[in-house]
Tab-separated table of C-alpha atoms in Angstrom:
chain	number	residue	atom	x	y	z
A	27	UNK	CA	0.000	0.000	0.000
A	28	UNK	CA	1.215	3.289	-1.161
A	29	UNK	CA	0.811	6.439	1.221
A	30	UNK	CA	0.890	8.494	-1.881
A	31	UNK	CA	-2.349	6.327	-3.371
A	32	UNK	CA	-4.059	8.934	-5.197
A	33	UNK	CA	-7.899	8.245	-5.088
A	34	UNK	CA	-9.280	9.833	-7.971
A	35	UNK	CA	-6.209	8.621	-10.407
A	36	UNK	CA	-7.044	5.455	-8.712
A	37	UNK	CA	-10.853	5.334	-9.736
A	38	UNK	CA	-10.641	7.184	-13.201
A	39	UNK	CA	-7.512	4.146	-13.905
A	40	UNK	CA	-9.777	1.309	-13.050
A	41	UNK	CA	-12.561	2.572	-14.809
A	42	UNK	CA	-11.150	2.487	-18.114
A	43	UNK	CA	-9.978	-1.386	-17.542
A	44	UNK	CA	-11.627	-4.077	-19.112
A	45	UNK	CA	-11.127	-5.971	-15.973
A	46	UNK	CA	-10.328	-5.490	-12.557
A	47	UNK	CA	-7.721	-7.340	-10.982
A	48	UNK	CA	-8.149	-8.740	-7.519
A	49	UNK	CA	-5.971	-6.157	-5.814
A	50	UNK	CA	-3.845	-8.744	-3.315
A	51	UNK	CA	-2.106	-5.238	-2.558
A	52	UNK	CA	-5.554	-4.284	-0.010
A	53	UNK	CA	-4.357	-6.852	2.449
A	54	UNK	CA	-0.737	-6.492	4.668
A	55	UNK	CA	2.268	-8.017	3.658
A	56	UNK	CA	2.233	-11.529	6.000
A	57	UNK	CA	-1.505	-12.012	4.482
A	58	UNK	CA	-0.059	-11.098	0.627
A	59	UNK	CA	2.607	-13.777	1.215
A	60	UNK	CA	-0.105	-16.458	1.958
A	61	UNK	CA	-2.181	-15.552	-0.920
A	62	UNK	CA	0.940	-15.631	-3.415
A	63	UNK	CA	2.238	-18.828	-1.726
A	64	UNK	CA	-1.052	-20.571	-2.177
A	65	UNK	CA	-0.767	-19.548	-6.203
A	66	UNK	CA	2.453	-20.327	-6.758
A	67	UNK	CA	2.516	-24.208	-4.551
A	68	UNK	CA	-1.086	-24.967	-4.910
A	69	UNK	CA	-2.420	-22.851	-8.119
A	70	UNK	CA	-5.087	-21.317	-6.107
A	71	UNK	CA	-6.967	-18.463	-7.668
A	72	UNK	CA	-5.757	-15.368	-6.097
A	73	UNK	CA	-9.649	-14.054	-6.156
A	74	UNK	CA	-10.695	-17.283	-4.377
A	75	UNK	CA	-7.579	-16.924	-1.812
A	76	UNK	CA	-8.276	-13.530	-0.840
A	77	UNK	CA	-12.042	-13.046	-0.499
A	78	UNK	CA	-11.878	-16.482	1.538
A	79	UNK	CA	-9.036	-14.985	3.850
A	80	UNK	CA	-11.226	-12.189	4.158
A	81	UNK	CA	-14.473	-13.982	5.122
A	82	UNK	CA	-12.384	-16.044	7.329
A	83	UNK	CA	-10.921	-12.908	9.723
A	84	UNK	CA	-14.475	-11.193	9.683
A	85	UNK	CA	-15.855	-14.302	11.586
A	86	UNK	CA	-13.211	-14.242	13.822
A	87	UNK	CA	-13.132	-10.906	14.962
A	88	UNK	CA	-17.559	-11.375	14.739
A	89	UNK	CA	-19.150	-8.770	17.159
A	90	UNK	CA	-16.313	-8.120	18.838
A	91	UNK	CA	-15.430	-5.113	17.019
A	92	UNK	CA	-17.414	-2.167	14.759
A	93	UNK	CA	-16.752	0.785	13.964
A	94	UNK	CA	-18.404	4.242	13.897
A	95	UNK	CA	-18.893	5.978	10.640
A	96	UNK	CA	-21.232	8.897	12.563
A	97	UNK	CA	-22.738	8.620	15.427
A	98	UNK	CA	-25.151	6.276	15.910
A	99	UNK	CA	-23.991	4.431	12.594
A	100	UNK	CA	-21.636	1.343	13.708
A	101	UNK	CA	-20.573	-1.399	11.333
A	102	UNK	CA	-19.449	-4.540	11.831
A	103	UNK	CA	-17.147	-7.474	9.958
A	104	UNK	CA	-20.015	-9.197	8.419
A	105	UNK	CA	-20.047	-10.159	4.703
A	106	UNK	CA	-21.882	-12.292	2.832
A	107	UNK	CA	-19.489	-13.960	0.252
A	108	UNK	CA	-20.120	-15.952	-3.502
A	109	UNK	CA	-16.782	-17.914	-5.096
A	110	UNK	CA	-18.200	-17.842	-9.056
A	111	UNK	CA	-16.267	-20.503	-11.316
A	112	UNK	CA	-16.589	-23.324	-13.439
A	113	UNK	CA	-16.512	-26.771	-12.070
A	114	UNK	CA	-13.309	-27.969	-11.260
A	115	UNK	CA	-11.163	-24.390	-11.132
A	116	UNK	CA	-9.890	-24.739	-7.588
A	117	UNK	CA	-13.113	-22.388	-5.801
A	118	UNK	CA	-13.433	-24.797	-3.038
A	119	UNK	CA	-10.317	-25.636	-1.750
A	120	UNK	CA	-9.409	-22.173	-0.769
A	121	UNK	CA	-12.033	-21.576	1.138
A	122	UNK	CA	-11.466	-24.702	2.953
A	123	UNK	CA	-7.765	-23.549	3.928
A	124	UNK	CA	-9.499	-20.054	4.741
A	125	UNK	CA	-11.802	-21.819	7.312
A	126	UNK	CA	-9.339	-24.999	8.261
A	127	UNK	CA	-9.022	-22.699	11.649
A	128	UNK	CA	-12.200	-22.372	12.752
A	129	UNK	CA	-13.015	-26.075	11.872
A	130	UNK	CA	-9.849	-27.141	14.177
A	131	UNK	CA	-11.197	-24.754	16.814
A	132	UNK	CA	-14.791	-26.500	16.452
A	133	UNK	CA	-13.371	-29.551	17.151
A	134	UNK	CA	-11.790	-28.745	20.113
A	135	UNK	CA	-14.704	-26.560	21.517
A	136	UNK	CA	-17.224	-30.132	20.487
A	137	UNK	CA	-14.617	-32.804	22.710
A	138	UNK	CA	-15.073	-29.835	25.358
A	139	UNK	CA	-18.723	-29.856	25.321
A	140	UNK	CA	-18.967	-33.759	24.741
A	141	UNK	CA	-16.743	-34.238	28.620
A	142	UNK	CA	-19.190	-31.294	29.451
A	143	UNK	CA	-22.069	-33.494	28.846
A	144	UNK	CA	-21.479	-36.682	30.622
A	145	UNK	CA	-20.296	-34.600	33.695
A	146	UNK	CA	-23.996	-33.247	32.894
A	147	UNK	CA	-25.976	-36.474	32.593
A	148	UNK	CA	-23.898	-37.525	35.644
A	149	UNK	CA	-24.707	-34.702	37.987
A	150	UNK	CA	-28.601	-35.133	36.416
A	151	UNK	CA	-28.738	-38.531	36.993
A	152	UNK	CA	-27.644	-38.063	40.410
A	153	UNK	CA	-29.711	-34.863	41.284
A	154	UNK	CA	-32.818	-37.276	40.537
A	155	UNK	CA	-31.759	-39.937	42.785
A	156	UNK	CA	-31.306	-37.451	45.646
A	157	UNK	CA	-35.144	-35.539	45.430
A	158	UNK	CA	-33.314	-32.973	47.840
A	159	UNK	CA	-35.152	-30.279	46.540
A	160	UNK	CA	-31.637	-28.769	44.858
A	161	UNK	CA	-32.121	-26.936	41.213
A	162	UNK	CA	-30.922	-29.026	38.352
A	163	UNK	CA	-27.307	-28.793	37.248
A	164	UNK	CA	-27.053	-26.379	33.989
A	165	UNK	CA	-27.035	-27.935	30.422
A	166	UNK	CA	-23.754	-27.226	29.187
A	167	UNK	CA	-23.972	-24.769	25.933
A	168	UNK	CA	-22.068	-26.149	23.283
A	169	UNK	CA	-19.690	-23.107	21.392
A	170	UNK	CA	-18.515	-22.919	18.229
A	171	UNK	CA	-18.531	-20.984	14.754
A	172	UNK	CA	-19.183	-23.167	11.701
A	173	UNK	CA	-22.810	-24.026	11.161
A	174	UNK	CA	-24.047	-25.691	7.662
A	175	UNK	CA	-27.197	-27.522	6.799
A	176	UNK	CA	-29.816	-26.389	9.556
A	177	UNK	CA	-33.184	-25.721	9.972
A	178	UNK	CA	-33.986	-21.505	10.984
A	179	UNK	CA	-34.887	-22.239	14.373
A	180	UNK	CA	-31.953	-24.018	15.097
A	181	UNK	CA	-29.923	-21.714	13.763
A	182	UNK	CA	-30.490	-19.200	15.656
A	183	UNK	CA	-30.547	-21.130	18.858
A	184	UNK	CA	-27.391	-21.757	18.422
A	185	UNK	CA	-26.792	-17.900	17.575
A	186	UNK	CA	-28.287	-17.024	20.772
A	187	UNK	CA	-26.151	-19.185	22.701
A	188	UNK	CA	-22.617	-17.554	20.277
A	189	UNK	CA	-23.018	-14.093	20.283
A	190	UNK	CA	-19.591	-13.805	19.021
A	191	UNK	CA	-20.923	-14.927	15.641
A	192	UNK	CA	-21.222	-17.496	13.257
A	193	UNK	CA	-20.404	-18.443	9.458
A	194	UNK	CA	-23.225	-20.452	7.296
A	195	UNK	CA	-20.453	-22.415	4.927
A	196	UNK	CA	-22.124	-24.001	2.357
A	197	UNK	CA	-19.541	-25.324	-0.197
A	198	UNK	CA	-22.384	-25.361	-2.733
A	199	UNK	CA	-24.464	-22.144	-2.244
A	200	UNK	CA	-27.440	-23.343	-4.079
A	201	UNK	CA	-28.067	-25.675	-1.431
A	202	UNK	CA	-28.045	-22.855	1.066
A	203	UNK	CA	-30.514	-20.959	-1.404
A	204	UNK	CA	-33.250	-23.899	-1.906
A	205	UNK	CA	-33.544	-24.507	1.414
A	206	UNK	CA	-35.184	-21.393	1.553
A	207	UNK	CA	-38.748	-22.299	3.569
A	208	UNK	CA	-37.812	-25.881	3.265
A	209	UNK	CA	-38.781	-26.259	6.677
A	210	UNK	CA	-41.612	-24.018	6.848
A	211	UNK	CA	-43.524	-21.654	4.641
A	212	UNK	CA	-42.015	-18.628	7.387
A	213	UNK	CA	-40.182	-15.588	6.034
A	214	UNK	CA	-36.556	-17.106	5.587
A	215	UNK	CA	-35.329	-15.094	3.062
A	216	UNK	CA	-36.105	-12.079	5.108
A	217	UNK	CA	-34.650	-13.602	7.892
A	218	UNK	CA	-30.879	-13.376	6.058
A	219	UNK	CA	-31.902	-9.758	5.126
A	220	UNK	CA	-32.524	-8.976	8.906
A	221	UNK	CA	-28.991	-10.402	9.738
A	222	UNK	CA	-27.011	-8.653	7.195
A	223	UNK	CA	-27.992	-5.632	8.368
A	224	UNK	CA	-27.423	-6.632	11.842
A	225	UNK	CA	-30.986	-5.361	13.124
A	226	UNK	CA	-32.830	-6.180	15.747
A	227	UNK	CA	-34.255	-10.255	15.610
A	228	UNK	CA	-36.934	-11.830	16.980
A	229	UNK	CA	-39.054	-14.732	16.650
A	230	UNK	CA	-41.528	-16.034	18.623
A	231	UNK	CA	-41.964	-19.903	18.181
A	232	UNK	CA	-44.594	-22.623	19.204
A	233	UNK	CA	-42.491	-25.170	20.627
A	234	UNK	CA	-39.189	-23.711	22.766
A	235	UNK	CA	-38.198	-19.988	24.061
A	236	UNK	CA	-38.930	-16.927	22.247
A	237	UNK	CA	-35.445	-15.514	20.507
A	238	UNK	CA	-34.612	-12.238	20.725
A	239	UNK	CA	-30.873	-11.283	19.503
A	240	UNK	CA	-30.251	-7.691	19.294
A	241	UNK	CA	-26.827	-8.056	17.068
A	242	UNK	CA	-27.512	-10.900	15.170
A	243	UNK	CA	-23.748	-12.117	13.224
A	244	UNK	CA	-23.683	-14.720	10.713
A	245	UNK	CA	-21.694	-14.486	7.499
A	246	UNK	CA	-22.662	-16.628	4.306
A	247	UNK	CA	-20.139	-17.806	2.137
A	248	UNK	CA	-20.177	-21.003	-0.584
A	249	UNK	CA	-19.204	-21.268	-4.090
A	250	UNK	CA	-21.274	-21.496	-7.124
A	251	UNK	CA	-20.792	-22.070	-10.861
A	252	UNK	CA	-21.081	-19.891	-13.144
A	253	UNK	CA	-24.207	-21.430	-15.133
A	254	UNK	CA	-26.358	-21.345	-11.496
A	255	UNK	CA	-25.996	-17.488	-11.230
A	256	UNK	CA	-29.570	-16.866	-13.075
A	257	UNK	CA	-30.982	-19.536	-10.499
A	258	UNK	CA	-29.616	-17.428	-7.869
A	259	UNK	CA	-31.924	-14.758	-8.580
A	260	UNK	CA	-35.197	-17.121	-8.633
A	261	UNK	CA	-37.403	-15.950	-6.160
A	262	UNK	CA	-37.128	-12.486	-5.750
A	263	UNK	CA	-33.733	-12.324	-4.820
A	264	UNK	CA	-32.815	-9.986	-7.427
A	265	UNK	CA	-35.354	-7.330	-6.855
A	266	UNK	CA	-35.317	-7.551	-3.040
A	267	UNK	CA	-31.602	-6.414	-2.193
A	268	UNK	CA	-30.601	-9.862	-1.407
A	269	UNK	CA	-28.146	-10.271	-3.984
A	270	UNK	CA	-27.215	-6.582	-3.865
A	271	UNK	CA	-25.608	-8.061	0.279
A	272	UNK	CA	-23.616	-10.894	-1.351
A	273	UNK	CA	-19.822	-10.295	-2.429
A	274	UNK	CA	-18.458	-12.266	-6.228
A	275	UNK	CA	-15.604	-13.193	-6.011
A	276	UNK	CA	-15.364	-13.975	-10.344
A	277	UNK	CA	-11.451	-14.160	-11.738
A	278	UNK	CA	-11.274	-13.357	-15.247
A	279	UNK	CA	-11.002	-16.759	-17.656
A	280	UNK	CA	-10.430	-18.953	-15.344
A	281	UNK	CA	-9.436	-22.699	-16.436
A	282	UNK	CA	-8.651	-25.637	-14.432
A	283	UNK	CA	-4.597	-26.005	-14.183
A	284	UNK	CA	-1.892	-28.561	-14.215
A	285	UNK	CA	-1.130	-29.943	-11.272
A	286	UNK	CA	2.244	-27.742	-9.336
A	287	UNK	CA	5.289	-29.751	-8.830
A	288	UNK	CA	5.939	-27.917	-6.080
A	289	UNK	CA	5.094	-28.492	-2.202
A	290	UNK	CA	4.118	-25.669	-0.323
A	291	UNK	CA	5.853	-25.174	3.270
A	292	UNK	CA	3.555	-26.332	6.282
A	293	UNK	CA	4.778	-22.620	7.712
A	294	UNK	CA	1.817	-21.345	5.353
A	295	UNK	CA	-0.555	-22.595	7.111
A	296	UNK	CA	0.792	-22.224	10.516
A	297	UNK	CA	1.203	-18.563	10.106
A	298	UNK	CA	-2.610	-18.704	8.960
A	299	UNK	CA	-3.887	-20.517	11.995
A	300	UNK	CA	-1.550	-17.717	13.989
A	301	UNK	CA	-3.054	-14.777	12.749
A	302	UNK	CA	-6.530	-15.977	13.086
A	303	UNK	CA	-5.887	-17.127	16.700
A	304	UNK	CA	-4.931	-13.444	17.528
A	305	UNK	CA	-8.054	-12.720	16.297
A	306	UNK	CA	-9.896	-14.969	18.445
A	307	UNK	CA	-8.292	-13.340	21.203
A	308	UNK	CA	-9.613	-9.810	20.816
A	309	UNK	CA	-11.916	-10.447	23.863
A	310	UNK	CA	-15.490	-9.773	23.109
A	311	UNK	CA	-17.289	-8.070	26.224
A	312	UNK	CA	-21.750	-8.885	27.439
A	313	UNK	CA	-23.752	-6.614	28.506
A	314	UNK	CA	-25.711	-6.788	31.507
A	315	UNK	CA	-28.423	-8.832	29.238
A	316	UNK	CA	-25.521	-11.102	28.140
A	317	UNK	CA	-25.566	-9.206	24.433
A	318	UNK	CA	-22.294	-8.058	22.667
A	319	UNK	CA	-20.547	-5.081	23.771
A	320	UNK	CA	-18.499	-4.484	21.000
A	321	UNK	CA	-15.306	-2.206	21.206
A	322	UNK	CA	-15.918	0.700	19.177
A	323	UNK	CA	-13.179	2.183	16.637
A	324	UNK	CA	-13.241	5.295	14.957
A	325	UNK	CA	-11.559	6.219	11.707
A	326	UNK	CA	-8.165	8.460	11.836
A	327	UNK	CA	-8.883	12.120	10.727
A	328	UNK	CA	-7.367	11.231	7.206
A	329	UNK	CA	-9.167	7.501	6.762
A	330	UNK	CA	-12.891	9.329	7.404
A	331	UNK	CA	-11.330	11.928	5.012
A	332	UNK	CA	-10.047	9.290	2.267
A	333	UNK	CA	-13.876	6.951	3.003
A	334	UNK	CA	-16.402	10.225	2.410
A	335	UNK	CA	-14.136	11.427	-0.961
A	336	UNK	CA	-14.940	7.967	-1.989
A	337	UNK	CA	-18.407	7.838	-0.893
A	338	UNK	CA	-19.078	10.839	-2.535
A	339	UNK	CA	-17.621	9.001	-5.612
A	340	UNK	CA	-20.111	6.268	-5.062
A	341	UNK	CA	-23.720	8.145	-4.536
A	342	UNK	CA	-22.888	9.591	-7.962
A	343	UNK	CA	-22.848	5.945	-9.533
A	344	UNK	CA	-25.446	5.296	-7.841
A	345	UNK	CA	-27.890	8.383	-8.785
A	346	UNK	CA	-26.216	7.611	-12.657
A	347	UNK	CA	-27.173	3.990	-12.322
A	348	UNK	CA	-28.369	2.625	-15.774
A	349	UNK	CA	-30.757	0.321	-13.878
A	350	UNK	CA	-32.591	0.172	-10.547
A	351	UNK	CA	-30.694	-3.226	-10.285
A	352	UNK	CA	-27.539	-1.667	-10.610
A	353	UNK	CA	-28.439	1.270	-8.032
A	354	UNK	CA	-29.350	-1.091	-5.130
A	355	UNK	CA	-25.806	-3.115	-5.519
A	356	UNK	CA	-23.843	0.507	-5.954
A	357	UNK	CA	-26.373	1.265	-2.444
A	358	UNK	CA	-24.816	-1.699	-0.479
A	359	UNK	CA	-21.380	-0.849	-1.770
A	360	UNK	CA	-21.379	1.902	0.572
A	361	UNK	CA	-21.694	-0.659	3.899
A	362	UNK	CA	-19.106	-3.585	1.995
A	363	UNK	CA	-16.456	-1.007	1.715
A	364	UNK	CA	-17.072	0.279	5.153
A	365	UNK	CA	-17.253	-3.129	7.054
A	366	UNK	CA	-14.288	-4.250	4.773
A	367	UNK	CA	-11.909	-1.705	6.072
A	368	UNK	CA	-13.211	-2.909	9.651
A	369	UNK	CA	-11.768	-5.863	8.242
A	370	UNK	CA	-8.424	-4.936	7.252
A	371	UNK	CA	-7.780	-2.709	10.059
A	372	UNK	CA	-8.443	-5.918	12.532
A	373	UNK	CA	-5.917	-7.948	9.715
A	374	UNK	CA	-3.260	-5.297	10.060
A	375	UNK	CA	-3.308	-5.483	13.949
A	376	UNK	CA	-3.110	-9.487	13.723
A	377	UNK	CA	-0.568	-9.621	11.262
A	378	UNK	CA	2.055	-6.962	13.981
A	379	UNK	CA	1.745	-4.262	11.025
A	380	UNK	CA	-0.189	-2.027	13.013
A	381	UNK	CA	-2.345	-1.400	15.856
A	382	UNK	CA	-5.958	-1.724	16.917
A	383	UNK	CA	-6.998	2.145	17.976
A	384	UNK	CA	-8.627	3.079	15.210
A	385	UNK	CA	-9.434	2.458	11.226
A	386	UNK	CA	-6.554	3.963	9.642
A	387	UNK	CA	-6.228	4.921	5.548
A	388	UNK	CA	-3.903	1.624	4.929
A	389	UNK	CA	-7.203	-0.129	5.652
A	390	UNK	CA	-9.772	2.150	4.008
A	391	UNK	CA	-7.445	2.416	0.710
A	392	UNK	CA	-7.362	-1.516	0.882
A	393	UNK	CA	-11.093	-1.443	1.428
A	394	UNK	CA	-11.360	1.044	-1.370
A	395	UNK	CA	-9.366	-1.341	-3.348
A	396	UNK	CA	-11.204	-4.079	-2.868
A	397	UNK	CA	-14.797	-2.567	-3.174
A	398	UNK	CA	-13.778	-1.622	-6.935
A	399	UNK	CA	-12.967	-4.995	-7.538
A	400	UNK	CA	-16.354	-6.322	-5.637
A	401	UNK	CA	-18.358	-3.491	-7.916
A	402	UNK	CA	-16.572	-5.105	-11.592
A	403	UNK	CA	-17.907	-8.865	-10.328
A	404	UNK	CA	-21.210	-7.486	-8.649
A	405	UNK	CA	-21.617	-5.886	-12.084
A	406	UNK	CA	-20.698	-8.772	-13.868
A	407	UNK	CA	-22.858	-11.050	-12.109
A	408	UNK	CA	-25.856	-8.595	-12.526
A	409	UNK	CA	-25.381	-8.479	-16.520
A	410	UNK	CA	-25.770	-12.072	-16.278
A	411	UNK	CA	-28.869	-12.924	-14.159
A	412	UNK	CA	-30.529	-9.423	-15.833
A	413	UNK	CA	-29.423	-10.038	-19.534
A	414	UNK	CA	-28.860	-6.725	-19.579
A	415	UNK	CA	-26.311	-5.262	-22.448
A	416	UNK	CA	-24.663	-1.513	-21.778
A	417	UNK	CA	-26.525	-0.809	-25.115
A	418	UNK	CA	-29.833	-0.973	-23.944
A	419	UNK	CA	-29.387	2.411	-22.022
A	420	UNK	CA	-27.342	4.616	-24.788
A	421	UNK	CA	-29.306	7.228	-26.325
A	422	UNK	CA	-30.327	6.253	-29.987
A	423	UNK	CA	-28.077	8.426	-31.787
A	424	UNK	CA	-25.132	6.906	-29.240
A	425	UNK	CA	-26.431	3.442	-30.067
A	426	UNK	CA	-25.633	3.979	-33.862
A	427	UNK	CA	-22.303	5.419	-33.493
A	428	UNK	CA	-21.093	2.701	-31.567
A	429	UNK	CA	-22.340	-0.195	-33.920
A	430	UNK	CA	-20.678	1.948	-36.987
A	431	UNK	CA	-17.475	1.670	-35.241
A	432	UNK	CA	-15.159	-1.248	-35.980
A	433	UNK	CA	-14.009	-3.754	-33.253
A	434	UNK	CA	-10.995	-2.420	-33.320
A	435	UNK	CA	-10.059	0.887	-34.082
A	436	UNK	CA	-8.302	4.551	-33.432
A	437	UNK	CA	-9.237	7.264	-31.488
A	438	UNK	CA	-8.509	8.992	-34.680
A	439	UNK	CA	-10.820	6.697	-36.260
A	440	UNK	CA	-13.476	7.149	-33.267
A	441	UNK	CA	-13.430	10.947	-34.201
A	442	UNK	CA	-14.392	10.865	-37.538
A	443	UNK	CA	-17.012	8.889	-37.774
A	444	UNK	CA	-18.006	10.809	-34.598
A	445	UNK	CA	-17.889	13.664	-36.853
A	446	UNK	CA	-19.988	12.191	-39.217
A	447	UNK	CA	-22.680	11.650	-36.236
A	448	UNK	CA	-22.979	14.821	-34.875
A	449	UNK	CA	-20.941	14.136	-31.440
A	450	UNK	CA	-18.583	16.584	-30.061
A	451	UNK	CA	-14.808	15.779	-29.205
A	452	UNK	CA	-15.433	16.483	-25.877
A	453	UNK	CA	-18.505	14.169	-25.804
A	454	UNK	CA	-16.499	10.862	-27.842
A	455	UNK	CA	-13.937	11.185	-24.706
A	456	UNK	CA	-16.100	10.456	-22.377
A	457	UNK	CA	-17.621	8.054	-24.619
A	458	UNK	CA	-14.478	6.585	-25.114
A	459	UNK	CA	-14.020	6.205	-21.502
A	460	UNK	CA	-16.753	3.425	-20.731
A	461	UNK	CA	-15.388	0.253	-19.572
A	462	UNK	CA	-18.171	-1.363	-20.029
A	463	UNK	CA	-18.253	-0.607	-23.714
A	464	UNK	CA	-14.537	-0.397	-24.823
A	465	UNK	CA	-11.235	-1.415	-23.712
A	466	UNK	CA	-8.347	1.055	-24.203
A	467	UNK	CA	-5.375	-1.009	-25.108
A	468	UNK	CA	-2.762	1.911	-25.722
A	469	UNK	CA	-1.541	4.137	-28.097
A	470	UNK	CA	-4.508	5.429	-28.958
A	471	UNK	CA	-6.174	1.925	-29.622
A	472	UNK	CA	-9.628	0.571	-28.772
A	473	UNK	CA	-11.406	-2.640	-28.762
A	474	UNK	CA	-15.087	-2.922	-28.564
A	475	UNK	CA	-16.528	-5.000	-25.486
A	476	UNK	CA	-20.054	-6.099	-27.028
């Protein structure tokens, strides 16, 4: 990360590329290491790598952290995350290595609970021989931060009793997606709304006690293929904001590679299951109703500085938005990029390259970064499940110049016949400068996208 990053060079560069790179920059230098080393031993997609890591350290840190945009506006590290790639290119098995710590601290939390227990049936067994009037012993609460297949009421049971916060990893997410009222005809979908936006949830249920969980944390992440992104959207998911809350991560012609005859060094993973272990340790304070007391960071003078020039940035894209689609993904841009530099502030303090006061603009510029990236795929993915082309929005007269142009031509070229059409010189450059309709590839040189 540069301190000289230059925000406005920054956005005007990346949105003139044809494609967005995942910027492995965003994160600190121990984290880049593991997400180069895991390319170069195991030929895992850097875009798979990174969101993963990223998904992995928000779960960690869970409601023990958020930060304060204004007052009275916290955020928190909760994302909701989507690995897009064709069978067989290597989505899964970063995500496993992401997670590998929480499942190894699972496991030890589970033996825990199952010595717990037989103490339990022990001490119950023998309260009911002694009718001495005593209370009951207490049923030991089992922890832990991995869920997958389960049914919405015993979900968030087991929320209620892990107010840290939980992950729903489903390594394919259309499983997560059609289980959608499975279990009952109840409001499930709305349910994941309510939790990504961290408000207030309650449920009051036949059988069992009422749940009320004022914080509720649980991240999504699984991988799908890129054919299953239009069954994504089936019921109403892409008109009511809950794809706009999910992350893509999508590299950029992605095959399935030859085997590495390399071995990676077991110090990559150690250093992993280190950094996520400080994590862990960030204690995470209860109220005096046993809910989440999160500490509270604030940006530095310049990071709040660096976020609202970008923000600013972003409610014009989304006020420009071709398509109401578009507009409510730009919308929750504004919370990924803020709950992602929650993120990399917490990664920077794990990793010894920093500290854990406040957000600083290493992580916002990161989160910046990153964002961009998140907005290409987001975009990407919405094309897809929408069918919608750039062209559809361009004026008529706009619509003809660009089909008279060539695939591949100069801006000389471009001027002429722009000429010939009755735009301005002033107007073709700005023209000229939509990535979503032409690639620059130097020297004067365009390619059409469509």
């Amino acid at each position: 990360m540069h301190s000289s990053f230059n925000l406005q060079q920054f956005l005007s560069a990346t949105a003139v590329k044809a494609h967005v790179e995942f910027p492995v920059e965003a994160f600190p230098a121990p984290l880049q290491k593991i997400i180069k080393d895991l390319w170069d031993y195991l030929l895992y997609p850097v875009d798979f790598t990174g969101s993963s890591l990223l998904m992995a350290m928000g779960v960690a840190v869970g409601n023990a952290l958020k930060v304060q945009v204004k007052k009275g506006w916290l955020e928190s590290t909760l994302l909701y995350m989507a690995l897009v790639g064709r069978p067989g290119t290597a989505k899964s098995h970063p995500l496993s290595f992401a997670l590998s710590p929480l499942h190894k601290r699972d496991r030890g939390l589970y033996l825990t609970h199952r010595e717990e227990m037989k103490e339990y049936k022990r001490e119950l067994a023998q309260h009911k021989k002694d009718k001495g009037g005593m209370p009951p012993p207490d049923k030991p609460i089992v922890s832990k931060s991995v869920i997958q297949d389960s049914t919405p009421e015993a979900l968030l049971e087991v929320l209620q009793n892990n107010p840290r916060g939980l992950v729903l990893y489903m390594d394919e997410l259309m499983g997560y997606l059609n289980n959608f009222n499975r279990y009952s005809q109840g409001s499930e979908q709305e349910m994941w709304l309510t939790i990504w936006s961290q408000k207030h949830l309650i449920q009051d249920r036949k059988s069992g006690e009422p749940i009320n969980i004022p914080s509720p944390f649980v991240a999504v992440v699984g991988t799908i293929q890129d054919g299953m992104l239009e069954s994504m959207a089936k019921g109403g998911r892409s008109v009511n904001g809950f794809l706009d809350r999910f992350l893509f991560a999508k590299p950029k012609n992605l095959e399935k590679a030859y085997w590495s005859q390399v071995e990676i060094d077991s110090s990559v993973e150690e250093e992993w299951e280190k950094y996520m272990d400080n994590l862990f340790e960030i204690p995470m304070e209860l109220n005096e109703e046993g809910s989440p007391s999160p500490k509270v960071l604030l940006y530095s003078p310049a990071g709040h500085a660096l976020l609202s020039e970008w923000q600013r940035y972003n409610t014009d894209l989304v006020n420009s938005a071709p398509t109401d689609s578009l507009a409510g993904m730009y919308v929750k841009m504004e919370t990924q990029c803020i709950r992602l530099s929650l993120v990399l502030q917490a990664a920077i303090w794990a990793t010894c390259e920093g500290d854990l006061d406040r957000v600083g603009t290493q992580a916002v510029q990161g989160a910046i970064m990153l964002t961009e990236y998140f907005r290409r795929t987001g975009t990407e993915v919405n094309d897809i499940i929408t069918n919608y082309s750039p062209l559809d929005s361009l004026p008529e007269d706009r619509r003809r110049y660009y089909e008279s142009l060539p695939n591949e031509f100069s801006k000389a070229e471009a001027l002429n016949l722009a000429l010939d059409h009755g735009i301005k010189p002033r107007t073709l450059a700005d023209f000229l400068n939509k990535a979503t309709l032409f690639r620059n590839t130097g020297h004067g040189k365009y390619i059409k996208l469509i």
